[in-house]
PDB file of C-alpha atoms and ligand atoms in Angstrom:
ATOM      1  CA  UNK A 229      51.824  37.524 102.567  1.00 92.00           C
ATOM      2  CA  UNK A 230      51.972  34.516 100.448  1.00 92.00           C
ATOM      3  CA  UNK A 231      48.202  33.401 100.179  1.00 93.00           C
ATOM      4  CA  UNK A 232      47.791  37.378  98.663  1.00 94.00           C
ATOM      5  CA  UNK A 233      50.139  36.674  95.908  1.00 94.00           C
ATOM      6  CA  UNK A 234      47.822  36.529  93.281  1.00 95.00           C
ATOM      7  CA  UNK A 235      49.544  33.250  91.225  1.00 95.00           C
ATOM      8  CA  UNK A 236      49.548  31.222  94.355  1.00 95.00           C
ATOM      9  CA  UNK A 237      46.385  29.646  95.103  1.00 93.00           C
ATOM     10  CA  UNK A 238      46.808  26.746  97.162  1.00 94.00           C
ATOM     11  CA  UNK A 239      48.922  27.223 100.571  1.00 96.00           C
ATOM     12  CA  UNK A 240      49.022  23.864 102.683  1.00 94.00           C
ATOM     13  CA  UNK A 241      50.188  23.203 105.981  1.00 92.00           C
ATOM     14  CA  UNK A 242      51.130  20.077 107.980  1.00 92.00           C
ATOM     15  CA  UNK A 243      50.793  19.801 111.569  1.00 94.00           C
ATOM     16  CA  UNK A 244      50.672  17.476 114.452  1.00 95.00           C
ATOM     17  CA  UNK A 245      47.659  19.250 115.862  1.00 96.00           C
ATOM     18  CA  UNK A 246      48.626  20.171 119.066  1.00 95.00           C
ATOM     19  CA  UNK A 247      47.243  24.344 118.060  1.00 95.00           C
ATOM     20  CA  UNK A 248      44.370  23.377 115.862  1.00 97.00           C
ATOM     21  CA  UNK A 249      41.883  24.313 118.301  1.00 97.00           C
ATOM     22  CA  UNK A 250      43.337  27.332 119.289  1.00 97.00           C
ATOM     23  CA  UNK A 251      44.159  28.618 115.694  1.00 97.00           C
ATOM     24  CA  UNK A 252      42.448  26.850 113.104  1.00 98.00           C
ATOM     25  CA  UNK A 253      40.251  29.985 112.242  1.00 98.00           C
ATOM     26  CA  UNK A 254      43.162  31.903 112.607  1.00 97.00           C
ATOM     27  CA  UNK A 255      45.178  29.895 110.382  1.00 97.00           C
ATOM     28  CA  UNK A 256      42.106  29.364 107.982  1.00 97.00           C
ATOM     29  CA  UNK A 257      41.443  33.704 107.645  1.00 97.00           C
ATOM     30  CA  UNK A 258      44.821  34.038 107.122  1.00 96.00           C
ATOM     31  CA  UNK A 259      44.928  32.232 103.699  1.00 96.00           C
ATOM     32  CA  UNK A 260      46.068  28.703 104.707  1.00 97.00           C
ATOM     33  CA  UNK A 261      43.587  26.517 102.025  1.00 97.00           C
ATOM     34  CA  UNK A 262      44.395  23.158 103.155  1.00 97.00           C
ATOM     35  CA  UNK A 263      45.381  21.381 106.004  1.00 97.00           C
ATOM     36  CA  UNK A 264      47.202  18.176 106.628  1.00 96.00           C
ATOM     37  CA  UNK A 265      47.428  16.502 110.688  1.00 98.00           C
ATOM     38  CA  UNK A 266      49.266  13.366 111.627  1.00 96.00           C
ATOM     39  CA  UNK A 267      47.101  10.917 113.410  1.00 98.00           C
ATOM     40  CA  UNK A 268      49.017   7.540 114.058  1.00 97.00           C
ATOM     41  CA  UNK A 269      46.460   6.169 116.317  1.00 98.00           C
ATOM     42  CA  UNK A 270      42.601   6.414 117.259  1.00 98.00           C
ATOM     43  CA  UNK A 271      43.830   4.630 120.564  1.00 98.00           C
ATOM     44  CA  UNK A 272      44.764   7.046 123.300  1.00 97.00           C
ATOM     45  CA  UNK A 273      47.424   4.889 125.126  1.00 97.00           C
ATOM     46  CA  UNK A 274      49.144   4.017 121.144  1.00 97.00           C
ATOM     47  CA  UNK A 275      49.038   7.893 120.336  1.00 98.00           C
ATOM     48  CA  UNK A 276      50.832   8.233 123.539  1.00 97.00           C
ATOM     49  CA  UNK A 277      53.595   5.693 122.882  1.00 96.00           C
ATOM     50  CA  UNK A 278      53.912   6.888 119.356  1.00 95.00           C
ATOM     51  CA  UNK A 279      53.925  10.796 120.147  1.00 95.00           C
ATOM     52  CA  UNK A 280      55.044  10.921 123.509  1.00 96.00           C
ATOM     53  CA  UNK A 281      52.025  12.909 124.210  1.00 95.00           C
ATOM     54  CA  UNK A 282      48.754  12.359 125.831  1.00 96.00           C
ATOM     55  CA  UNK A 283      47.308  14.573 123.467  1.00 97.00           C
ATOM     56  CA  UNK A 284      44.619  12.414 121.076  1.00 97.00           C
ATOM     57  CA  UNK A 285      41.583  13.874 122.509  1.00 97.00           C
ATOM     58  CA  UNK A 286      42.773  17.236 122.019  1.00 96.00           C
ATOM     59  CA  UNK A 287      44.041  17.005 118.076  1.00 98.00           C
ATOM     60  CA  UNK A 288      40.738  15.440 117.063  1.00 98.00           C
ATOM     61  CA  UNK A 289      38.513  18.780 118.899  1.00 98.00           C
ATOM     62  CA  UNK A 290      41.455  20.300 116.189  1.00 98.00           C
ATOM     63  CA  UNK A 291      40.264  18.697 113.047  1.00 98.00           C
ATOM     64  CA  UNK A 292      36.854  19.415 114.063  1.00 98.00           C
ATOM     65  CA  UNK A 293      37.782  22.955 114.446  1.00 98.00           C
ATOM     66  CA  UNK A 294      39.565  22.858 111.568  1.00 98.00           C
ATOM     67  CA  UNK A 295      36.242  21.572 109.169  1.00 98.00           C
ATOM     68  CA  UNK A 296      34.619  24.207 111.169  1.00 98.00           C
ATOM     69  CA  UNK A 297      36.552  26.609 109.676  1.00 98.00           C
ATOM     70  CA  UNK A 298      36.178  25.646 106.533  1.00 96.00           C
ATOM     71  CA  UNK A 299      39.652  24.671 104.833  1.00 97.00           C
ATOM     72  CA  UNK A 300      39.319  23.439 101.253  1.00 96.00           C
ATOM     73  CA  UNK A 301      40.543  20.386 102.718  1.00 95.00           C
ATOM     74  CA  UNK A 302      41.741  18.478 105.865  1.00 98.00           C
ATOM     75  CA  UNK A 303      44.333  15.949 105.618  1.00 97.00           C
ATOM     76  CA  UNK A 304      45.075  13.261 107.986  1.00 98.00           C
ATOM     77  CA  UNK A 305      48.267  11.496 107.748  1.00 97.00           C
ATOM     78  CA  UNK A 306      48.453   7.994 109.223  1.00 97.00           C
ATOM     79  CA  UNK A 307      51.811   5.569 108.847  1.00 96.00           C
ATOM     80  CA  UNK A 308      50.430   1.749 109.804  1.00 95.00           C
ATOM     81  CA  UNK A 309      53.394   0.143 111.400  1.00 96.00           C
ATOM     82  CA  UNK A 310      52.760  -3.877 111.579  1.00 97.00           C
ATOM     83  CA  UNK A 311      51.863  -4.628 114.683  1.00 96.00           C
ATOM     84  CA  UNK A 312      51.429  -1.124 116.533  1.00 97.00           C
ATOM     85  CA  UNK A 313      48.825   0.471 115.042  1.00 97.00           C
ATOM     86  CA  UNK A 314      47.496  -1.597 111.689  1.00 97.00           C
ATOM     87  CA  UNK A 315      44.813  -3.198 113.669  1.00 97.00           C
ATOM     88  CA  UNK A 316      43.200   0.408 113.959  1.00 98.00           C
ATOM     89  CA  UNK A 317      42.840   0.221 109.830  1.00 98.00           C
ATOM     90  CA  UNK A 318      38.797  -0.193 110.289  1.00 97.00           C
ATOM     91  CA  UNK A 319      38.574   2.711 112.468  1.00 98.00           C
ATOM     92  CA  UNK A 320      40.105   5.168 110.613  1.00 98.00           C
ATOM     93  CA  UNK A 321      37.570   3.751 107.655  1.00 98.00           C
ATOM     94  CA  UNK A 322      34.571   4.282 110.181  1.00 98.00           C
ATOM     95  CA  UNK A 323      36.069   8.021 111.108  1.00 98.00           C
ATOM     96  CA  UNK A 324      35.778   8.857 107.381  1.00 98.00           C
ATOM     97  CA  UNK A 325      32.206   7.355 106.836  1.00 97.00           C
ATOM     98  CA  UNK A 326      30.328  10.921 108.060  1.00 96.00           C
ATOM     99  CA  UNK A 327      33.280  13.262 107.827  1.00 97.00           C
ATOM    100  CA  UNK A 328      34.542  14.913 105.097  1.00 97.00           C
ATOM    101  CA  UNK A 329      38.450  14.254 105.812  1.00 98.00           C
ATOM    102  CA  UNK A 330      41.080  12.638 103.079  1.00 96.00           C
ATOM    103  CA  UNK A 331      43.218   9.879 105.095  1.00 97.00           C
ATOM    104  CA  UNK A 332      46.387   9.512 103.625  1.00 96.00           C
ATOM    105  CA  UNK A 333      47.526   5.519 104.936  1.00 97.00           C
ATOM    106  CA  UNK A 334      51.717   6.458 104.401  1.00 95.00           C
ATOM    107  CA  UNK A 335      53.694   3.225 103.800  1.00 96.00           C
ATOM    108  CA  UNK A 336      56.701   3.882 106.696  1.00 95.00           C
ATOM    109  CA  UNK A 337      59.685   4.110 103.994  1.00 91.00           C
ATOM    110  CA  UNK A 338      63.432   3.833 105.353  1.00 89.00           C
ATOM    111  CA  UNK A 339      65.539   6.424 105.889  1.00 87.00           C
ATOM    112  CA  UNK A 340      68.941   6.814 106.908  1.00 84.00           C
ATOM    113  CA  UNK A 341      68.814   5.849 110.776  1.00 85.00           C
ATOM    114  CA  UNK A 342      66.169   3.284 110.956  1.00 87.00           C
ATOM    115  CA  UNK A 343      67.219   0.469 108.837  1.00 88.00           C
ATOM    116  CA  UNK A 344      66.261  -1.727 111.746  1.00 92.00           C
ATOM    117  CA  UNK A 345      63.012  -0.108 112.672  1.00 93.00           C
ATOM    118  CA  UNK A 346      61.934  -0.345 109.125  1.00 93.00           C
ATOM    119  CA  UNK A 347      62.634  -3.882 109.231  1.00 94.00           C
ATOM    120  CA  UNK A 348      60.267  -4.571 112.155  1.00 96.00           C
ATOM    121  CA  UNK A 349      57.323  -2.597 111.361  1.00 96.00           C
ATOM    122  CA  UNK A 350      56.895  -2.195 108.006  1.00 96.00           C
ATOM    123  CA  UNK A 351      54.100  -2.710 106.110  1.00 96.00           C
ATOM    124  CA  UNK A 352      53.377  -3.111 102.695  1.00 95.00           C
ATOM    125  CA  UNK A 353      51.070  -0.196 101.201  1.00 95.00           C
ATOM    126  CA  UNK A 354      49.791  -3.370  98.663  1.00 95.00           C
ATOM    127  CA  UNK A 355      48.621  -5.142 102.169  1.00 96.00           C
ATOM    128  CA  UNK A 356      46.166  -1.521 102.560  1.00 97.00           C
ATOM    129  CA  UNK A 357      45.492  -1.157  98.936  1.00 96.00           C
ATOM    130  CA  UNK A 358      43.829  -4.609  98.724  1.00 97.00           C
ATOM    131  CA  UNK A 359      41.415  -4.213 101.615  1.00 97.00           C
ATOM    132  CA  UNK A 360      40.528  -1.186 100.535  1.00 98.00           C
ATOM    133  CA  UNK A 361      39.569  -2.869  97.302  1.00 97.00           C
ATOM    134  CA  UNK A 362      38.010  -5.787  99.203  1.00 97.00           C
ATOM    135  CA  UNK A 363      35.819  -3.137 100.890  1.00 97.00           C
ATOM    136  CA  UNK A 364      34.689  -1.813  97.767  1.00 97.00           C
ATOM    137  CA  UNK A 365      36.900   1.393  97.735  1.00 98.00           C
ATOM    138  CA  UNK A 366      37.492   2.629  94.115  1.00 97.00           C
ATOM    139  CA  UNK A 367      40.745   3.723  92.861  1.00 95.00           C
ATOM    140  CA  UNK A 368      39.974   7.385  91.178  1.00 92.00           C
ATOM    141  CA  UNK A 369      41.733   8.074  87.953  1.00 87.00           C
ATOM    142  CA  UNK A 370      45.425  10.079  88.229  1.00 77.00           C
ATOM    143  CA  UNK A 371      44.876  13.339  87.969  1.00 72.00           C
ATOM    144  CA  UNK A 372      47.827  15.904  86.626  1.00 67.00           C
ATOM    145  CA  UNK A 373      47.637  17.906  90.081  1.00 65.00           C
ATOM    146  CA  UNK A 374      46.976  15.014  92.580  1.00 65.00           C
ATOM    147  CA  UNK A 375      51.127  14.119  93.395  1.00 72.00           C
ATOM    148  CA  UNK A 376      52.431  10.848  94.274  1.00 79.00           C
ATOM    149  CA  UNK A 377      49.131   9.654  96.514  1.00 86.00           C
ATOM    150  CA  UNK A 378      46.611   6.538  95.098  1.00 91.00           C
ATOM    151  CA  UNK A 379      43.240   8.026  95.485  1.00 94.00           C
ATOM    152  CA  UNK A 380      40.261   5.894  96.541  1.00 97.00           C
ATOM    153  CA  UNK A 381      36.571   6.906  97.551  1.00 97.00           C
ATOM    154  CA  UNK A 382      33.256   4.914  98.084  1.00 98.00           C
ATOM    155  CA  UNK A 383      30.247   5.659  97.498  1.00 97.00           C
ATOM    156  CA  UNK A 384      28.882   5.029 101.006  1.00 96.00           C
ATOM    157  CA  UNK A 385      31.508   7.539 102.420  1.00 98.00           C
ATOM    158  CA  UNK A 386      32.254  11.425 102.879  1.00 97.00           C
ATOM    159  CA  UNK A 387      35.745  10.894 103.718  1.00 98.00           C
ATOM    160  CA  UNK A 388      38.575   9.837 100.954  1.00 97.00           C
ATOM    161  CA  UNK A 389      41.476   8.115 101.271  1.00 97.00           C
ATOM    162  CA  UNK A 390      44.669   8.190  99.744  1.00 95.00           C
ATOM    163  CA  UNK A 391      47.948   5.378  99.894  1.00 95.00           C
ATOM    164  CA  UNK A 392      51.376   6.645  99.564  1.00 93.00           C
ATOM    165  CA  UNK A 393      53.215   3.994  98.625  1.00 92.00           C
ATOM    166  CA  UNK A 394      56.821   4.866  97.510  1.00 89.00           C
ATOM    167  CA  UNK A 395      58.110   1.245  96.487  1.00 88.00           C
ATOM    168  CA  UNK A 396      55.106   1.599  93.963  1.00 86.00           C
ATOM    169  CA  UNK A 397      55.662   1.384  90.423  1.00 81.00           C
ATOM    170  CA  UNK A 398      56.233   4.732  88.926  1.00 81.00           C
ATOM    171  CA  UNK A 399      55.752   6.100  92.688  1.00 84.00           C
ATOM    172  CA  UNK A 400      57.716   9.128  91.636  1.00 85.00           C
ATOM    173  CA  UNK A 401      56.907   9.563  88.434  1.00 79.00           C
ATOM    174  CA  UNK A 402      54.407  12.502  88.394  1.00 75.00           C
ATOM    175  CA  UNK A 403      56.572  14.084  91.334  1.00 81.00           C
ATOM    176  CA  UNK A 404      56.405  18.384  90.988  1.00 81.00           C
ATOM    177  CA  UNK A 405      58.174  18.466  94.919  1.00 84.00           C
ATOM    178  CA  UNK A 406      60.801  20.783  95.700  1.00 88.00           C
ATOM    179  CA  UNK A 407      61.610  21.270  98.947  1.00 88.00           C
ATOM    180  CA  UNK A 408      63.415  24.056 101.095  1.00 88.00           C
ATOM    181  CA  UNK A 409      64.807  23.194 104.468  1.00 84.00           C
ATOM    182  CA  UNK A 410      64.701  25.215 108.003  1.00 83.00           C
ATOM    183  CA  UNK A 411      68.360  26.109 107.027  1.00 85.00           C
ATOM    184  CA  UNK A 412      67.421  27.270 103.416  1.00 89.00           C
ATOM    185  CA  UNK A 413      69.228  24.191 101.355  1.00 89.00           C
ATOM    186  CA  UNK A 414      66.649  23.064  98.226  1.00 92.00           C
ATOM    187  CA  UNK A 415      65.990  19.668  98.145  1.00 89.00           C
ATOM    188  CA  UNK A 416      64.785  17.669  94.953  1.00 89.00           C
ATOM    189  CA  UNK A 417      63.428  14.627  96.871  1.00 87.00           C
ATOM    190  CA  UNK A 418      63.180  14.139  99.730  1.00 84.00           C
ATOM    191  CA  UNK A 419      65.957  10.904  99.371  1.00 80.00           C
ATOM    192  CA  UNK A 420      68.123  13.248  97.425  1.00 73.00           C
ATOM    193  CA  UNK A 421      72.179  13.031  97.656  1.00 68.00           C
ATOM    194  CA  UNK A 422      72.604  16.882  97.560  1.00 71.00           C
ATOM    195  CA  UNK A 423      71.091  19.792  98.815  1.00 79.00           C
ATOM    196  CA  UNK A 424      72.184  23.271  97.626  1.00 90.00           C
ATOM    197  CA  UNK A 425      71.808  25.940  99.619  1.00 94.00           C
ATOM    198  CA  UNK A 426      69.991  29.128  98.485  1.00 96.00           C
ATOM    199  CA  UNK A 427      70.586  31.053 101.608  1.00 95.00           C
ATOM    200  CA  UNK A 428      73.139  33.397  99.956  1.00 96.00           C
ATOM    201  CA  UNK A 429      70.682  34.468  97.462  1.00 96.00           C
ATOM    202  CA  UNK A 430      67.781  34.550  99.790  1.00 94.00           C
ATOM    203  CA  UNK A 431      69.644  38.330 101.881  1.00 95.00           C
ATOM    204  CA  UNK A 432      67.464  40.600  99.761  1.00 95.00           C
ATOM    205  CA  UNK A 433      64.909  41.377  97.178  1.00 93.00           C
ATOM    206  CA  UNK A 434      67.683  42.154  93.724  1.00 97.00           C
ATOM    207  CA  UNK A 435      68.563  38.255  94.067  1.00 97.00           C
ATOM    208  CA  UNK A 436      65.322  37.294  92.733  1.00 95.00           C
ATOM    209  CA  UNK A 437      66.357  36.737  89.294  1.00 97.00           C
ATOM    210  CA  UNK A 438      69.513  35.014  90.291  1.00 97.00           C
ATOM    211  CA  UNK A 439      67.563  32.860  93.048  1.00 97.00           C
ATOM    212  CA  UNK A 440      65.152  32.283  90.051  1.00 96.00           C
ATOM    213  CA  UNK A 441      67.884  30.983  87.870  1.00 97.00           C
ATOM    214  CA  UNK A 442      69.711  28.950  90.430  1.00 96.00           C
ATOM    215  CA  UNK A 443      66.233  27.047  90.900  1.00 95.00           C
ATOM    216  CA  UNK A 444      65.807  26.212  86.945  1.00 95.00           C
ATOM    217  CA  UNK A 445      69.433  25.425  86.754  1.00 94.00           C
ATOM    218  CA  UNK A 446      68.861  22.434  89.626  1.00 93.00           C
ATOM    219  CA  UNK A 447      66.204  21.229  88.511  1.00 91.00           C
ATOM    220  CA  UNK A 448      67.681  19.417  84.934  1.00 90.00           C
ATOM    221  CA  UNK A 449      69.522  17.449  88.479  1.00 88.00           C
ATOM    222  CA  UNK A 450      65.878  15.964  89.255  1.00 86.00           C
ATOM    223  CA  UNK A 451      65.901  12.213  89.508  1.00 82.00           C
ATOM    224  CA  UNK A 452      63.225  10.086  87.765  1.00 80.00           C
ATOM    225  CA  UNK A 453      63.062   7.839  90.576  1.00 80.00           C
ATOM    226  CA  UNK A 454      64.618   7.648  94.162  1.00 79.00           C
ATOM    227  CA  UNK A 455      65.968   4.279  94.674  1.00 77.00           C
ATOM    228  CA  UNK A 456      65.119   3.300  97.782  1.00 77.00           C
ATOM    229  CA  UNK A 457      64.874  -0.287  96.695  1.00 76.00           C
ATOM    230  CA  UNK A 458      68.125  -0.380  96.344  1.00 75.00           C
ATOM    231  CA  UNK A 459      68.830   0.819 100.453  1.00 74.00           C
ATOM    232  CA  UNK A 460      69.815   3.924  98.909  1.00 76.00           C
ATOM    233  CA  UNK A 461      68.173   6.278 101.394  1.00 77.00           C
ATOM    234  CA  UNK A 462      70.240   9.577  99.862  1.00 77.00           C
ATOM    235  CA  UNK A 463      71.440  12.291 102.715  1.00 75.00           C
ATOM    236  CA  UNK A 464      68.695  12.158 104.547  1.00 74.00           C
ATOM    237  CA  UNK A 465      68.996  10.995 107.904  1.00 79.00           C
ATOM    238  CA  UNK A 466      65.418  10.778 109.310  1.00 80.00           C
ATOM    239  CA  UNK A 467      61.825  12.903 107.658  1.00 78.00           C
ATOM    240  CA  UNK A 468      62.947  16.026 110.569  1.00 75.00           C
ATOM    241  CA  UNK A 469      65.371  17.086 109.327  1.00 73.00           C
ATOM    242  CA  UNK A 470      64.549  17.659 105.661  1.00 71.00           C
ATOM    243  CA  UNK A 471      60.696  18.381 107.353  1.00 64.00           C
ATOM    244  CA  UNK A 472      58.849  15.485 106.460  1.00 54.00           C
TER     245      UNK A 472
HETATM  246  S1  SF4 B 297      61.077  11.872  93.484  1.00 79.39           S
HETATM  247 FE1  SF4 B 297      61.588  11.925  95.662  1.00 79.39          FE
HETATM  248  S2  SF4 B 297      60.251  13.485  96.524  1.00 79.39           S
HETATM  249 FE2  SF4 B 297      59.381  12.892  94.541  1.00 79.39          FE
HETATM  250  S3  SF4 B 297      57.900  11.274  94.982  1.00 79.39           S
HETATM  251 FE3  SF4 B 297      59.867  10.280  94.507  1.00 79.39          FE
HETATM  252  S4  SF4 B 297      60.817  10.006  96.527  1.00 79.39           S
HETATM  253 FE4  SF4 B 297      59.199  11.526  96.805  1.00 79.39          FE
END
């Protein structure tokens, strides 16, 4: 239904990959253009730690299905954590060599509940930037529709890769993300300190103009910034519950 709206062109979906076999020309006929999976490790036994599932081998026969299928493109989401999985930087570099994926290296950022966590394993996006400039990655040129993600390619690859680094300068400040959570509440950013819920005008098709309103009204409440470097971390208590 909402891929055959005719003003929406671009319908993306994030997944950890566990159905991509099964579904991905499923998913792909039924007007989902891009896909994004979360890979934290090329190691088996790391995946497992990280996941809890022994399930590697099985959400990279996905991603394959998924090119198969032809989605405009195929995201893979990676978060280095010093330590666990950072030495695994060159492989990821050597998966995108032949394949056509965009890996998106996401600097771990701190969130409500894992002040402590965040101390032990992050690690700076400026640590992945520079050997990605050491290899000879270039940085491509901002474009208007291209969000909060540094985009690099090299010549000697198919694959792309992109560095999400919120305690960037002016991280946020091309950010077009709204978000609406499992129990309807809209979201301005993902660190926001409200949510306002748009459940009461979501019961039937005469609230559209209201809903509509309600939206435009919030958004003059959009923050320039989210200030994280401050330990602010908003009302969010972890990336579930507000859905990544
Ligand atoms: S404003 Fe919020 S949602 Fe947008 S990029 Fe910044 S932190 Fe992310």
């Amino acid at each position: 239904m909402i891929s055959s709206h005719p003003s929406i062109a671009k319908v993306a979906f994030t997944t950890n990959g566990y159905r991509l076999l099964k579904n991905a020309q499923k998913w792909r006929k039924a007007g989902i253009t891009h896909i994004n999976v979360s890979v934290d490790s090329l190691d088996p036994k790391c995946f497992h730690a990280i996941t809890g599932h022994n399930r590697l081998q099985e959400v990279r026969q996905g991603i394959d299905a998924a090119l198969d299928a032809g989605f405009e493109t195929v995201k893979i989401n990676v978060v280095l954590l010093k330590g666990v999985n950072d030495n695994e930087f060159p492989d990821y570099l050597t998966w995108a060599k032949n394949v056509p994926i965009s890996i998106r290296f996401i600097e771990l950022m701190q969130t409500g509940d894992n002040l402590e966590y965040f101390h032990k394993y992050h690690l700076s996006a400026n640590v992945i930037r520079n050997q990605l400039l050491d290899r000879g990655w270039a940085q491509k040129k901002r474009s208007l529709n291209s969000g909060p993600a540094q985009e690099f390619t090299h010549i000697g690859y198919s694959g792309s890769i992109g560095l999400i680094a919120p305690y960037s300068k002016d991280f946020c400040k091309g950010c077009n993300r709204l978000r609406v959570t499992s129990a309807g509440d809209l979201r301005l950013c993902l660190f926001g300190e409200q949510g306002i819920s748009l459940r009461p005008l979501l019961q039937n098709d005469n609230q559209k103009q209201d809903l509509k309103n309600l939206i435009c009204d919030q958004l003059q409440f959009k923050r320039s910034s989210h200030f994280l470097d401050e330990g602010n971390t908003g009302i969010t208590p972890h990336f579930a519950s507000i859905g990544g």
